[in-house]
PDB file of C-alpha atoms in Angstrom:
ATOM      1  CA  MET A   1     142.188  19.473 239.329  1.00  0.00           C
ATOM      2  CA  LYS A   2     144.289  17.324 237.128  1.00  0.00           C
ATOM      3  CA  ARG A   3     141.216  16.664 234.843  1.00  0.00           C
ATOM      4  CA  LEU A   4     139.947  19.911 234.522  1.00  0.00           C
ATOM      5  CA  LEU A   5     144.024  20.762 233.338  1.00  0.00           C
ATOM      6  CA  ALA A   6     143.814  17.712 231.078  1.00  0.00           C
ATOM      7  CA  LEU A   7     140.620  18.684 229.550  1.00  0.00           C
ATOM      8  CA  PHE A   8     142.056  22.345 229.158  1.00  0.00           C
ATOM      9  CA  PHE A   9     145.021  20.829 227.222  1.00  0.00           C
ATOM     10  CA  LEU A  10     142.827  18.469 225.211  1.00  0.00           C
ATOM     11  CA  ILE A  11     140.476  21.587 224.341  1.00  0.00           C
ATOM     12  CA  ASN A  12     143.563  23.546 223.181  1.00  0.00           C
ATOM     13  CA  PHE A  13     144.995  20.646 221.103  1.00  0.00           C
ATOM     14  CA  PHE A  14     141.874  20.290 219.164  1.00  0.00           C
ATOM     15  CA  SER A  15     141.513  24.029 218.613  1.00  0.00           C
ATOM     16  CA  ALA A  16     144.797  24.712 217.465  1.00  0.00           C
ATOM     17  CA  CYS A  17     144.277  21.683 214.810  1.00  0.00           C
ATOM     18  CA  SER A  18     143.335  23.392 211.425  1.00  0.00           C
ATOM     19  CA  TRP A  19     140.072  22.498 210.227  1.00  0.00           C
ATOM     20  CA  ASP A  20     141.415  23.964 206.513  1.00  0.00           C
ATOM     21  CA  ASP A  21     139.471  26.926 207.014  1.00  0.00           C
ATOM     22  CA  VAL A  22     141.027  29.712 205.603  1.00  0.00           C
ATOM     23  CA  PRO A  23     140.809  32.914 208.087  1.00  0.00           C
ATOM     24  CA  ASP A  24     139.597  36.394 207.199  1.00  0.00           C
ATOM     25  CA  GLY A  25     141.476  38.737 205.112  1.00  0.00           C
ATOM     26  CA  ILE A  26     143.230  35.787 203.173  1.00  0.00           C
ATOM     27  CA  ILE A  27     142.454  35.124 199.513  1.00  0.00           C
ATOM     28  CA  LYS A  28     140.595  31.849 198.683  1.00  0.00           C
ATOM     29  CA  GLN A  29     142.782  28.699 197.143  1.00  0.00           C
ATOM     30  CA  ASP A  30     140.948  29.015 193.681  1.00  0.00           C
ATOM     31  CA  GLU A  31     141.247  32.966 193.593  1.00  0.00           C
ATOM     32  CA  MET A  32     144.484  32.703 194.477  1.00  0.00           C
ATOM     33  CA  ILE A  33     145.462  30.807 192.030  1.00  0.00           C
ATOM     34  CA  ASN A  34     144.584  33.324 189.424  1.00  0.00           C
ATOM     35  CA  VAL A  35     146.101  35.929 191.168  1.00  0.00           C
ATOM     36  CA  LEU A  36     149.537  34.130 191.231  1.00  0.00           C
ATOM     37  CA  ILE A  37     148.928  33.138 187.470  1.00  0.00           C
ATOM     38  CA  ASP A  38     148.319  36.816 186.700  1.00  0.00           C
ATOM     39  CA  ILE A  39     151.471  38.170 188.964  1.00  0.00           C
ATOM     40  CA  HIS A  40     153.742  35.787 187.187  1.00  0.00           C
ATOM     41  CA  LEU A  41     152.670  36.920 183.906  1.00  0.00           C
ATOM     42  CA  ALA A  42     153.570  40.461 184.964  1.00  0.00           C
ATOM     43  CA  ASP A  43     156.802  39.572 186.365  1.00  0.00           C
ATOM     44  CA  GLY A  44     157.576  37.664 183.088  1.00  0.00           C
ATOM     45  CA  TYR A  45     156.747  41.150 181.065  1.00  0.00           C
ATOM     46  CA  ALA A  46     158.890  43.042 183.441  1.00  0.00           C
ATOM     47  CA  SER A  47     161.777  40.580 182.897  1.00  0.00           C
ATOM     48  CA  VAL A  48     161.610  40.762 179.237  1.00  0.00           C
ATOM     49  CA  TYR A  49     162.370  44.436 178.822  1.00  0.00           C
ATOM     50  CA  TYR A  50     164.790  46.816 180.619  1.00  0.00           C
ATOM     51  CA  ALA A  51     164.161  48.073 184.467  1.00  0.00           C
ATOM     52  CA  ASP A  52     163.883  51.720 183.088  1.00  0.00           C
ATOM     53  CA  SER A  53     161.406  51.558 180.010  1.00  0.00           C
ATOM     54  CA  SER A  54     159.194  48.923 181.780  1.00  0.00           C
ATOM     55  CA  ARG A  55     158.513  50.447 185.632  1.00  0.00           C
ATOM     56  CA  GLY A  56     155.682  52.431 184.912  1.00  0.00           C
ATOM     57  CA  THR A  57     154.164  49.451 183.309  1.00  0.00           C
ATOM     58  CA  VAL A  58     154.711  46.873 185.410  1.00  0.00           C
ATOM     59  CA  ASP A  59     153.477  48.841 188.242  1.00  0.00           C
ATOM     60  CA  ALA A  60     150.181  49.606 186.182  1.00  0.00           C
ATOM     61  CA  MET A  61     149.931  45.733 185.257  1.00  0.00           C
ATOM     62  CA  TYR A  62     150.320  44.926 189.114  1.00  0.00           C
ATOM     63  CA  ARG A  63     147.496  47.347 189.722  1.00  0.00           C
ATOM     64  CA  SER A  64     145.395  46.077 187.155  1.00  0.00           C
ATOM     65  CA  VAL A  65     145.626  42.484 188.361  1.00  0.00           C
ATOM     66  CA  TYR A  66     144.958  43.929 192.223  1.00  0.00           C
ATOM     67  CA  LYS A  67     141.747  46.013 190.861  1.00  0.00           C
ATOM     68  CA  LYS A  68     140.894  42.846 188.594  1.00  0.00           C
ATOM     69  CA  TYR A  69     140.602  40.538 192.173  1.00  0.00           C
ATOM     70  CA  ASP A  70     139.246  43.303 194.162  1.00  0.00           C
ATOM     71  CA  THR A  71     142.573  43.147 196.377  1.00  0.00           C
ATOM     72  CA  ASP A  72     145.814  45.003 197.290  1.00  0.00           C
ATOM     73  CA  SER A  73     149.784  43.791 197.546  1.00  0.00           C
ATOM     74  CA  VAL A  74     149.026  43.762 201.491  1.00  0.00           C
ATOM     75  CA  GLN A  75     146.401  41.269 201.306  1.00  0.00           C
ATOM     76  CA  VAL A  76     148.366  39.304 198.866  1.00  0.00           C
ATOM     77  CA  ARG A  77     151.743  39.502 200.763  1.00  0.00           C
ATOM     78  CA  LYS A  78     149.454  38.300 204.118  1.00  0.00           C
ATOM     79  CA  SER A  79     147.819  35.461 201.884  1.00  0.00           C
ATOM     80  CA  LEU A  80     151.017  34.314 200.572  1.00  0.00           C
ATOM     81  CA  GLN A  81     152.600  34.587 204.311  1.00  0.00           C
ATOM     82  CA  TYR A  82     149.534  32.417 205.166  1.00  0.00           C
ATOM     83  CA  TYR A  83     149.914  29.723 202.455  1.00  0.00           C
ATOM     84  CA  THR A  84     153.668  29.275 202.837  1.00  0.00           C
ATOM     85  CA  ARG A  85     153.028  28.224 206.210  1.00  0.00           C
ATOM     86  CA  HIS A  86     150.561  25.761 205.090  1.00  0.00           C
ATOM     87  CA  PRO A  87     152.934  24.244 202.192  1.00  0.00           C
ATOM     88  CA  ASP A  88     150.650  21.161 201.159  1.00  0.00           C
ATOM     89  CA  LYS A  89     148.135  23.747 199.978  1.00  0.00           C
ATOM     90  CA  LEU A  90     150.654  26.176 198.352  1.00  0.00           C
ATOM     91  CA  GLN A  91     152.143  23.180 196.869  1.00  0.00           C
ATOM     92  CA  LEU A  92     149.005  22.054 195.057  1.00  0.00           C
ATOM     93  CA  MET A  93     148.335  25.644 193.993  1.00  0.00           C
ATOM     94  CA  TYR A  94     151.841  26.167 192.402  1.00  0.00           C
ATOM     95  CA  GLU A  95     151.159  23.234 190.175  1.00  0.00           C
ATOM     96  CA  GLN A  96     148.067  24.430 189.093  1.00  0.00           C
ATOM     97  CA  VAL A  97     149.703  27.698 188.381  1.00  0.00           C
ATOM     98  CA  ASN A  98     152.551  25.909 186.599  1.00  0.00           C
ATOM     99  CA  ASP A  99     150.173  24.018 184.415  1.00  0.00           C
ATOM    100  CA  SER A 100     148.230  27.168 183.726  1.00  0.00           C
ATOM    101  CA  LEU A 101     151.297  29.155 182.825  1.00  0.00           C
ATOM    102  CA  LYS A 102     152.914  26.386 180.525  1.00  0.00           C
ATOM    103  CA  ARG A 103     149.151  26.235 178.623  1.00  0.00           C
ATOM    104  CA  ILE A 104     149.676  29.807 178.066  1.00  0.00           C
ATOM    105  CA  ASP A 105     152.686  29.575 176.667  1.00  0.00           C
ATOM    106  CA  ALA A 106     152.038  27.062 174.414  1.00  0.00           C
ATOM    107  CA  GLU A 107     149.137  28.832 172.941  1.00  0.00           C
ATOM    108  CA  ALA A 108     151.507  31.683 172.398  1.00  0.00           C
ATOM    109  CA  ARG A 109     154.139  29.942 170.646  1.00  0.00           C
ATOM    110  CA  ALA A 110     150.967  28.218 168.492  1.00  0.00           C
ATOM    111  CA  VAL A 111     150.085  31.830 167.451  1.00  0.00           C
ATOM    112  CA  ASP A 112     153.631  32.939 166.893  1.00  0.00           C
ATOM    113  CA  GLU A 113     154.385  29.952 164.786  1.00  0.00           C
ATOM    114  CA  LYS A 114     151.466  30.300 162.947  1.00  0.00           C
ATOM    115  CA  ARG A 115     152.439  33.961 162.000  1.00  0.00           C
ATOM    116  CA  PHE A 116     156.030  32.767 161.219  1.00  0.00           C
ATOM    117  CA  LYS A 117     154.661  30.094 158.881  1.00  0.00           C
ATOM    118  CA  ALA A 118     152.559  32.826 157.105  1.00  0.00           C
ATOM    119  CA  GLU A 119     155.207  35.345 156.679  1.00  0.00           C
ATOM    120  CA  GLN A 120     157.400  32.901 155.463  1.00  0.00           C
ATOM    121  CA  GLN A 121     154.807  31.677 153.159  1.00  0.00           C
ATOM    122  CA  LYS A 122     154.235  35.211 151.982  1.00  0.00           C
ATOM    123  CA  LEU A 123     157.718  35.570 151.217  1.00  0.00           C
ATOM    124  CA  LYS A 124     157.905  32.454 149.188  1.00  0.00           C
ATOM    125  CA  ASP A 125     155.092  33.725 147.269  1.00  0.00           C
ATOM    126  CA  SER A 126     156.730  36.962 146.440  1.00  0.00           C
ATOM    127  CA  LEU A 127     159.916  35.321 145.132  1.00  0.00           C
ATOM    128  CA  MET A 128     158.016  33.049 143.089  1.00  0.00           C
ATOM    129  CA  MET A 129     156.117  35.878 141.649  1.00  0.00           C
ATOM    130  CA  LYS A 130     159.308  37.812 140.936  1.00  0.00           C
ATOM    131  CA  GLU A 131     160.873  34.601 139.429  1.00  0.00           C
ATOM    132  CA  GLU A 132     157.801  34.500 137.208  1.00  0.00           C
ATOM    133  CA  LEU A 133     158.214  38.001 135.777  1.00  0.00           C
ATOM    134  CA  LYS A 134     161.745  37.407 135.229  1.00  0.00           C
ATOM    135  CA  ARG A 135     160.342  34.160 132.981  1.00  0.00           C
ATOM    136  CA  ASP A 136     157.870  36.649 131.315  1.00  0.00           C
ATOM    137  CA  SER A 137     158.173  37.240 127.884  1.00  0.00           C
ATOM    138  CA  ILE A 138     156.978  40.508 127.962  1.00  0.00           C
ATOM    139  CA  ASN A 139     159.181  41.660 130.373  1.00  0.00           C
ATOM    140  CA  LYS A 140     161.828  43.173 127.770  1.00  0.00           C
ATOM    141  CA  GLY A 141     163.675  46.271 127.830  1.00  0.00           C
ATOM    142  CA  PHE A 142     161.911  49.165 126.629  1.00  0.00           C
ATOM    143  CA  ARG A 143     163.081  52.721 125.257  1.00  0.00           C
ATOM    144  CA  ILE A 144     161.777  55.514 127.823  1.00  0.00           C
ATOM    145  CA  ASP A 145     162.399  58.504 124.839  1.00  0.00           C
ATOM    146  CA  THR A 146     165.071  59.483 122.361  1.00  0.00           C
ATOM    147  CA  LEU A 147     165.186  63.355 123.933  1.00  0.00           C
ATOM    148  CA  PRO A 148     167.751  63.998 126.296  1.00  0.00           C
ATOM    149  CA  TYR A 149     166.600  65.050 130.011  1.00  0.00           C
ATOM    150  CA  TRP A 150     169.583  66.452 131.323  1.00  0.00           C
ATOM    151  CA  PRO A 151     169.051  70.025 129.669  1.00  0.00           C
ATOM    152  CA  PHE A 152     165.365  70.527 130.802  1.00  0.00           C
ATOM    153  CA  ASN A 153     165.859  70.746 134.340  1.00  0.00           C
ATOM    154  CA  LYS A 154     169.076  73.472 134.530  1.00  0.00           C
ATOM    155  CA  PHE A 155     170.233  76.415 132.975  1.00  0.00           C
ATOM    156  CA  ILE A 156     173.823  76.875 131.901  1.00  0.00           C
ATOM    157  CA  VAL A 157     175.769  79.849 132.411  1.00  0.00           C
ATOM    158  CA  LYS A 158     178.108  80.759 129.203  1.00  0.00           C
ATOM    159  CA  LYS A 159     180.260  83.223 131.024  1.00  0.00           C
ATOM    160  CA  ASP A 160     180.750  84.674 134.586  1.00  0.00           C
ATOM    161  CA  THR A 161     177.682  87.108 135.668  1.00  0.00           C
ATOM    162  CA  THR A 162     179.421  89.058 138.182  1.00  0.00           C
ATOM    163  CA  SER A 163     182.127  90.744 136.251  1.00  0.00           C
ATOM    164  CA  ARG A 164     181.431  91.706 132.369  1.00  0.00           C
ATOM    165  CA  LYS A 165     178.355  93.809 131.036  1.00  0.00           C
ATOM    166  CA  ARG A 166     177.511  91.130 128.191  1.00  0.00           C
ATOM    167  CA  ASN A 167     176.987  88.216 130.331  1.00  0.00           C
ATOM    168  CA  MET A 168     174.726  85.694 128.705  1.00  0.00           C
ATOM    169  CA  VAL A 169     172.566  82.906 129.951  1.00  0.00           C
ATOM    170  CA  ALA A 170     171.612  79.910 127.902  1.00  0.00           C
ATOM    171  CA  GLY A 171     168.279  77.871 128.451  1.00  0.00           C
ATOM    172  CA  PRO A 172     167.802  74.786 127.525  1.00  0.00           C
ATOM    173  CA  PRO A 173     168.022  73.638 123.884  1.00  0.00           C
ATOM    174  CA  ALA A 174     164.840  73.840 121.964  1.00  0.00           C
ATOM    175  CA  ASP A 175     162.761  70.738 121.625  1.00  0.00           C
ATOM    176  CA  THR A 176     162.768  70.533 117.671  1.00  0.00           C
ATOM    177  CA  LEU A 177     159.636  68.156 117.938  1.00  0.00           C
ATOM    178  CA  LEU A 178     157.015  71.143 119.164  1.00  0.00           C
ATOM    179  CA  ARG A 179     158.524  74.348 117.725  1.00  0.00           C
ATOM    180  CA  PRO A 180     161.399  76.044 115.803  1.00  0.00           C
ATOM    181  CA  ALA A 181     164.295  77.146 117.966  1.00  0.00           C
ATOM    182  CA  ARG A 182     164.439  81.106 118.730  1.00  0.00           C
ATOM    183  CA  PRO A 183     167.429  82.884 119.844  1.00  0.00           C
ATOM    184  CA  LEU A 184     167.650  84.028 123.293  1.00  0.00           C
ATOM    185  CA  ARG A 185     167.912  87.708 124.380  1.00  0.00           C
ATOM    186  CA  LYS A 186     171.131  88.972 126.070  1.00  0.00           C
ATOM    187  CA  ILE A 187     171.032  90.148 129.756  1.00  0.00           C
ATOM    188  CA  SER A 188     172.963  92.901 130.729  1.00  0.00           C
ATOM    189  CA  ALA A 189     174.080  93.755 134.153  1.00  0.00           C
ATOM    190  CA  GLN A 190     173.016  97.314 135.147  1.00  0.00           C
TER     191      GLN A 190
END
C-alpha cells in the first residue's frame, strides 16, 4: 500500500510539473508579445489625449487590435493572468515588448526630427529670399497713379435729403482725362 501511495504521489508530482506547454485558450508567447505591443501603443495614444475626446477612438483601437490577432479582451486577460503566474516567461516577453517600443519611439523621433529640420530649412530659405528682395536694386518704391481713389467709391451728400425740396446729390468728381465734366441733375423730393 505504501508503494502504491508513493507511486500515486510521484505521478501527481510529475504531472503537476510544467512542460512549458501553453494551455488551450491562452495566446502563444510570440503572438502575445505583438498583442502587448499594440495594446501599449493604444494606451500611449490614450494617455496623450483628453479622456472625453479619445474614449471612442481608444475603444476602436482596442477592437482593431483584437480583430487583428483574432482574439478578444477576455482571452487577452486570461493570457495575462497565465503569464503573470509564470514570471520568467512574462519577464522575457516584456523585455522584447520594451525593446520593440523603444525602437518604434526612436523611429518616430527620427521622422519628427527630419520633418522639423525640413521646416527650419524652409523658413531659413524664405528669410534669405526676403533679404535678397530687400537688397535688390529693382525693388524700389513706385507710384500707383496720380488720380485720387477716394471719390470714386462713394457719393457725397451736399444737403440733408429729408427736409427740403431742393436737395442735391453730388457724384464723384469727373475724370478729366477721359471726358469733360458735365453738371449733375438736381433731384427733388416729391
